[in-house]
Structure formats: structure tokens, C-alpha cells
mmCIF file of C-alpha atoms in Angstrom:
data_model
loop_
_atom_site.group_PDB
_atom_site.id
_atom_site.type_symbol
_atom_site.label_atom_id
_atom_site.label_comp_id
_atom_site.label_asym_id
_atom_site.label_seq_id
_atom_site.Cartn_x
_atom_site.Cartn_y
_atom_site.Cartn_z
ATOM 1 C CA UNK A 1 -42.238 -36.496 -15.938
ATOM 2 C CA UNK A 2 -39.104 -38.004 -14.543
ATOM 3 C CA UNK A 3 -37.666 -36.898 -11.059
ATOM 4 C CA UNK A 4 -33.983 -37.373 -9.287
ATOM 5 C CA UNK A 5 -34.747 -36.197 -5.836
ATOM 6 C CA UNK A 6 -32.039 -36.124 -3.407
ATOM 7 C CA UNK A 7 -32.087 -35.745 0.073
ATOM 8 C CA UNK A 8 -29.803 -32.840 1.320
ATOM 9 C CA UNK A 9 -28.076 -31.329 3.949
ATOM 10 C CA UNK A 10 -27.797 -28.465 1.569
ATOM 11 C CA UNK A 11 -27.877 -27.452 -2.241
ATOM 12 C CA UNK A 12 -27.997 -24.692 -4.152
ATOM 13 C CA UNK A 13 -27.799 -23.004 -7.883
ATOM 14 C CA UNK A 14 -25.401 -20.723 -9.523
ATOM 15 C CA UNK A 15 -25.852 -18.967 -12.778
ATOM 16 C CA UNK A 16 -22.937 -16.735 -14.282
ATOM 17 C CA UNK A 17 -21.350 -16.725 -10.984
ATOM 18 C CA UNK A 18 -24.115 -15.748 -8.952
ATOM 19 C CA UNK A 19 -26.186 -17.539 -6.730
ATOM 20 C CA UNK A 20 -29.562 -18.217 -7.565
ATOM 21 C CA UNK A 21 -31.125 -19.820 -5.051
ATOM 22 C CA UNK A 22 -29.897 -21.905 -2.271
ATOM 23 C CA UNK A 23 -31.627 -24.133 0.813
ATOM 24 C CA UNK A 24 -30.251 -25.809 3.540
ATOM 25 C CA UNK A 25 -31.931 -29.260 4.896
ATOM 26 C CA UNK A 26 -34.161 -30.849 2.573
ATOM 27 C CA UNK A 27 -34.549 -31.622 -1.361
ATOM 28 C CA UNK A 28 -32.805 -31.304 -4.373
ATOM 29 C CA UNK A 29 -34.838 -31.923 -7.705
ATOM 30 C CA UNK A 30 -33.540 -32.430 -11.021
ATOM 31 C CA UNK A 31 -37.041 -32.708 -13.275
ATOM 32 C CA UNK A 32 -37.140 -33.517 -17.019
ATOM 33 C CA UNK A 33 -40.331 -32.942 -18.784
ATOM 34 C CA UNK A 34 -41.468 -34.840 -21.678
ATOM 35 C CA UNK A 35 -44.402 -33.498 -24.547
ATOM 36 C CA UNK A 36 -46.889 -36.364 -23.323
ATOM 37 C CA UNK A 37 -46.762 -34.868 -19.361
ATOM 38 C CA UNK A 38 -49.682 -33.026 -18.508
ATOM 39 C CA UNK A 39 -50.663 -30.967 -14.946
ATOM 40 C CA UNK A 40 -52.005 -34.799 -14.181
ATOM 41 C CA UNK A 41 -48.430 -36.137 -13.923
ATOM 42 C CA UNK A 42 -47.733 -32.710 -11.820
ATOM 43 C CA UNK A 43 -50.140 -33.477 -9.577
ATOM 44 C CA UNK A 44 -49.112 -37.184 -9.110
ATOM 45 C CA UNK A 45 -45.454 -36.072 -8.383
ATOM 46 C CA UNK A 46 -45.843 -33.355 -6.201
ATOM 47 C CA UNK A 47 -48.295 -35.879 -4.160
ATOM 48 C CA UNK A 48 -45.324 -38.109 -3.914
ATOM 49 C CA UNK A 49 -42.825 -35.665 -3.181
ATOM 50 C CA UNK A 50 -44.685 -34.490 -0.151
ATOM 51 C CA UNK A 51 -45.742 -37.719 0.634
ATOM 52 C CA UNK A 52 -41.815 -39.449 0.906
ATOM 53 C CA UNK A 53 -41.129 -40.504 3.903
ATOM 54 C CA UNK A 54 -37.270 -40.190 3.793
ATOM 55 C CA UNK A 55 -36.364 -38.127 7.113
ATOM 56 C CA UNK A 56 -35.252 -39.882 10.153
ATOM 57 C CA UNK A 57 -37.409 -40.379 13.049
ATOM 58 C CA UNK A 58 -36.421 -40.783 16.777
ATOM 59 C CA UNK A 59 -35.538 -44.178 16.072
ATOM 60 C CA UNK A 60 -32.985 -43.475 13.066
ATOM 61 C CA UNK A 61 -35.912 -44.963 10.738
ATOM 62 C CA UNK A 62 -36.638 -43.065 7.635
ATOM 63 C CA UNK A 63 -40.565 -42.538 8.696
ATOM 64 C CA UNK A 64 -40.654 -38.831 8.070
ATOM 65 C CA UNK A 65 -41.967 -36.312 5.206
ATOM 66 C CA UNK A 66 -40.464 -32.960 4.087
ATOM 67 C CA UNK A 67 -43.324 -31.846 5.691
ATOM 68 C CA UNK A 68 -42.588 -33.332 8.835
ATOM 69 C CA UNK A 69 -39.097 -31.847 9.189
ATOM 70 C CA UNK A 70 -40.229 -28.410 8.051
ATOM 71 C CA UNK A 71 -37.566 -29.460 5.486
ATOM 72 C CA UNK A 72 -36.899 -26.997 2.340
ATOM 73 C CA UNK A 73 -36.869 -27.852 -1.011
ATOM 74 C CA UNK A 74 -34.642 -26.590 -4.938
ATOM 75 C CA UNK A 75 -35.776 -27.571 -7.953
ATOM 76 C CA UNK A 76 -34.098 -27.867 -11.435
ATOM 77 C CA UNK A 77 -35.035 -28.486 -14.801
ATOM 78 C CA UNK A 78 -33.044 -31.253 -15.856
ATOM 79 C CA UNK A 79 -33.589 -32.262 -19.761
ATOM 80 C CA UNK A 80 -31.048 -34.654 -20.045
ATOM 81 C CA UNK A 81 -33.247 -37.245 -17.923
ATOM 82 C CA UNK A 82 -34.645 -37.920 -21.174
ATOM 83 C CA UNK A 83 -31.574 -38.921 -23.019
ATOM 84 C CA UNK A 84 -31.961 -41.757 -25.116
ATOM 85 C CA UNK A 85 -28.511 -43.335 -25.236
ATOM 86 C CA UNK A 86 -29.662 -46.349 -27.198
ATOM 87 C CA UNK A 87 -27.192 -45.840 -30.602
ATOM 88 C CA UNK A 88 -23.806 -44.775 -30.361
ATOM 89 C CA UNK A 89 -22.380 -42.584 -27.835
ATOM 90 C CA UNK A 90 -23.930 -38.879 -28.261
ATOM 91 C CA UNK A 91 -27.067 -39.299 -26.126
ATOM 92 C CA UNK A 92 -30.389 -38.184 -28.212
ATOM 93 C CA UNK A 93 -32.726 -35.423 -26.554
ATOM 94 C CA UNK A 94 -35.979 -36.426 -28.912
ATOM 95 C CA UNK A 95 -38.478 -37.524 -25.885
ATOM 96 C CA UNK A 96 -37.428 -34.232 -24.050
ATOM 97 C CA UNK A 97 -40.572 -31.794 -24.367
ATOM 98 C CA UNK A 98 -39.865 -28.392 -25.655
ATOM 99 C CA UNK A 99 -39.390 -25.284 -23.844
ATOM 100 C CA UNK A 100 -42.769 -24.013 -25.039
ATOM 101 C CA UNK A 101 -44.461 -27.355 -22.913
ATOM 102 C CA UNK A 102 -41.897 -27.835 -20.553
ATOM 103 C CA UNK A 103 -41.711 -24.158 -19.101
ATOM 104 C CA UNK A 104 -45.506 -23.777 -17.588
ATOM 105 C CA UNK A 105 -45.364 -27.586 -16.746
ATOM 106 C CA UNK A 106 -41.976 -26.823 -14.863
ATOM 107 C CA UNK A 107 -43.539 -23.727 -13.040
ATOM 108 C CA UNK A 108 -46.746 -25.765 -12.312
ATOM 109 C CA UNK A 109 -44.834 -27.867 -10.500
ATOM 110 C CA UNK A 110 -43.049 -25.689 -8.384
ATOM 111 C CA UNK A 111 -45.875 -23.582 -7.486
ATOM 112 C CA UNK A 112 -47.386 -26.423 -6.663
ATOM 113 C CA UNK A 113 -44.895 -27.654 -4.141
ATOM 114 C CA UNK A 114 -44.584 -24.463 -2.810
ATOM 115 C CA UNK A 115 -48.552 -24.487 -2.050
ATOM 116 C CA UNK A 116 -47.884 -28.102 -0.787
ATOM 117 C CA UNK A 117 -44.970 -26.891 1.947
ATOM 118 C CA UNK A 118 -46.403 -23.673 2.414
ATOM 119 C CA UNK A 119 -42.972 -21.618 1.946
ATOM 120 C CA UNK A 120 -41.188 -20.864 -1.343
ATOM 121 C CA UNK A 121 -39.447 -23.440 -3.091
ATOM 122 C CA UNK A 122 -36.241 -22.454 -4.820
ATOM 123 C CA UNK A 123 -35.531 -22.738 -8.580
ATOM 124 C CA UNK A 124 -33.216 -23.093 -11.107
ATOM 125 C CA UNK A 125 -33.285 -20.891 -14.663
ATOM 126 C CA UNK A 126 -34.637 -23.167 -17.160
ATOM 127 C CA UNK A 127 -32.555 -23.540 -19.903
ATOM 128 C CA UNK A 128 -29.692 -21.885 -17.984
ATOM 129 C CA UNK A 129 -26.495 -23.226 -17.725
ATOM 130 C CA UNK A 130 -26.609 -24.000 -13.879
ATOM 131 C CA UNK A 131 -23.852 -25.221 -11.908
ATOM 132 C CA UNK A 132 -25.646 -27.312 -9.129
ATOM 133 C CA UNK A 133 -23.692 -28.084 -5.762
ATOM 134 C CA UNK A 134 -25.566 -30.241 -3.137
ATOM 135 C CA UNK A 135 -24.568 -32.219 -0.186
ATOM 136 C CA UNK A 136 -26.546 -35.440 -0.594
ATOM 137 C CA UNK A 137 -27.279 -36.374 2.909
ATOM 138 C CA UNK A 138 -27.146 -40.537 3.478
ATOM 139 C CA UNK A 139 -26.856 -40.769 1.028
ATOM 140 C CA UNK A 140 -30.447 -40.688 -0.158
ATOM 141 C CA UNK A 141 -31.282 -40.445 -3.980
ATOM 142 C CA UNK A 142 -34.542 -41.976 -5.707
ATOM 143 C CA UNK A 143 -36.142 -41.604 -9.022
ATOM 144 C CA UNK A 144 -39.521 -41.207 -10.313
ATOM 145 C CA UNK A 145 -41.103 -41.385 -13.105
ATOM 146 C CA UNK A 146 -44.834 -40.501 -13.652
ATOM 147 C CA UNK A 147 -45.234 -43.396 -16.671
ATOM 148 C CA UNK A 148 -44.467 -46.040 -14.081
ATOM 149 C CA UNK A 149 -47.526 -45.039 -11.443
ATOM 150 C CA UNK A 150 -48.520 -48.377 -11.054
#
């Protein structure tokens, strides 16, 4: 599993004109899912997600968690984070998983947070065509990948 996670001032997700979901201070995550990620790699990413310590403290030091700052958090599925760009121009899609083993991974992981944070995390449609806005507050944007753990 690969994550973009973005720290916000505020973000949400529009579908055919309509909001979907929207949050004010917190995260926005874009998550691609490939077929070898398993509720392992969920488990390892939402651990790290809750874990960041991002969020200014008294000092202006970034020494704080979402959970800290009672922060809020919107998450998207994002296949193109496995775009394999390697020949030509016209990226490849092969290592994204299909919907079939991204969709339950995708909702594990948002249930999960949402246990984690103890309020509802906001979503995206998967395989909608989403326009995203954000404000990315810092700014602050770091990526994770489950394959790199160690």
C-alpha cells in the first residue's frame, strides 16, 4: 500500500457536482492499493498514520499526532500511485490491485482509522471520478509505502 498524506487546513471531495465529504483541520489521503497488500499492510499504515507526529506544538515544533489535535481526517483511493512510467510516456496501471482486492482493503482501512480517531473519517467513491480540493497546510506532504517498513 502506498500513501500521500497531506496535512490540511481543509479538503474535501466532489462527485458530479456534489460534495461528498469534506473536513476541516487535519489529513488528506490519497491511497493506492496493490494485489500483494494484505489487512497486515493496513494495519502497519493506519499505525503510522495515527502515530505522525506532524502538528505543531507550543513551541512551533511538529511534535503532535492527529490524535493530539483532535484533527480530522479524508481519504481517497488513488490508483495512479502505482503508475509505472518506466517506457514511453502513457504511464502503465499493471501493479495497481483490482477493484475486487482493492475495495475491502480500501474500506479496511478507513474503518480502521475511524476506530483509531474515534470519529468518522471521510471518503472518497472508489473508482469515481473525484475532483479533490485541499489546502495543504505548511506545507506538509509525506509518502508511505508499506514495502519499505524497514
Amino acid at each position: 500500500m502506498r500513501i500521500v498524506i497531506q496535512r490540511v487546513t481543509h479538503a474535501s471531495v466532489t462527485i458530479n457536482g456534489e460534495v461528498h465529504s469534506s473536513i476541516g483541520m487535519g489529513y488528506l489521503i490519497l491511497l493506492g492499493i496493490c494485489e500483494e497488500d494484505t489487512s497486515e499492510d493496513v494495519d502497519w499504515l493506519v499505525h503510522k498514520v495515527v502515530g505522525l507526529r506532524v502538528f505543531d506544538d507550543e513551541n512551533h515544533v511538529m511534535n503532535r499526532s492527529i490524535m493530539d489535535v483532535d484533527g480530522n481526517i479524508l481519504v481517497v483511493s488513488q490508483f495512479t500511485l502505482y503508475a509505472s512510467y518506466k517506457k514511453g510516456n502513457r504511464p502503465s496501471w499493471l501493479r495497481a490491485g483490482s477493484h475486487e482486492h482493492s475495495i475491502p482493503l480500501y474500506e479496511e482501512f478507513c474503518n480502521k482509522l475511524t476506530d483509531a480517531i474515534g470519529k468518522p473519517v471521510g471518503t472518497g467513491v472508489f473508482g469515481a471520478d473525484m475532483k479533490v480540493e485541499l489546502l495543504n497546510d505548511g506545507p506538509v506532504t509525506i509518502c508511505m509505502d508499506t514495502k519499505n517498513k524497514e
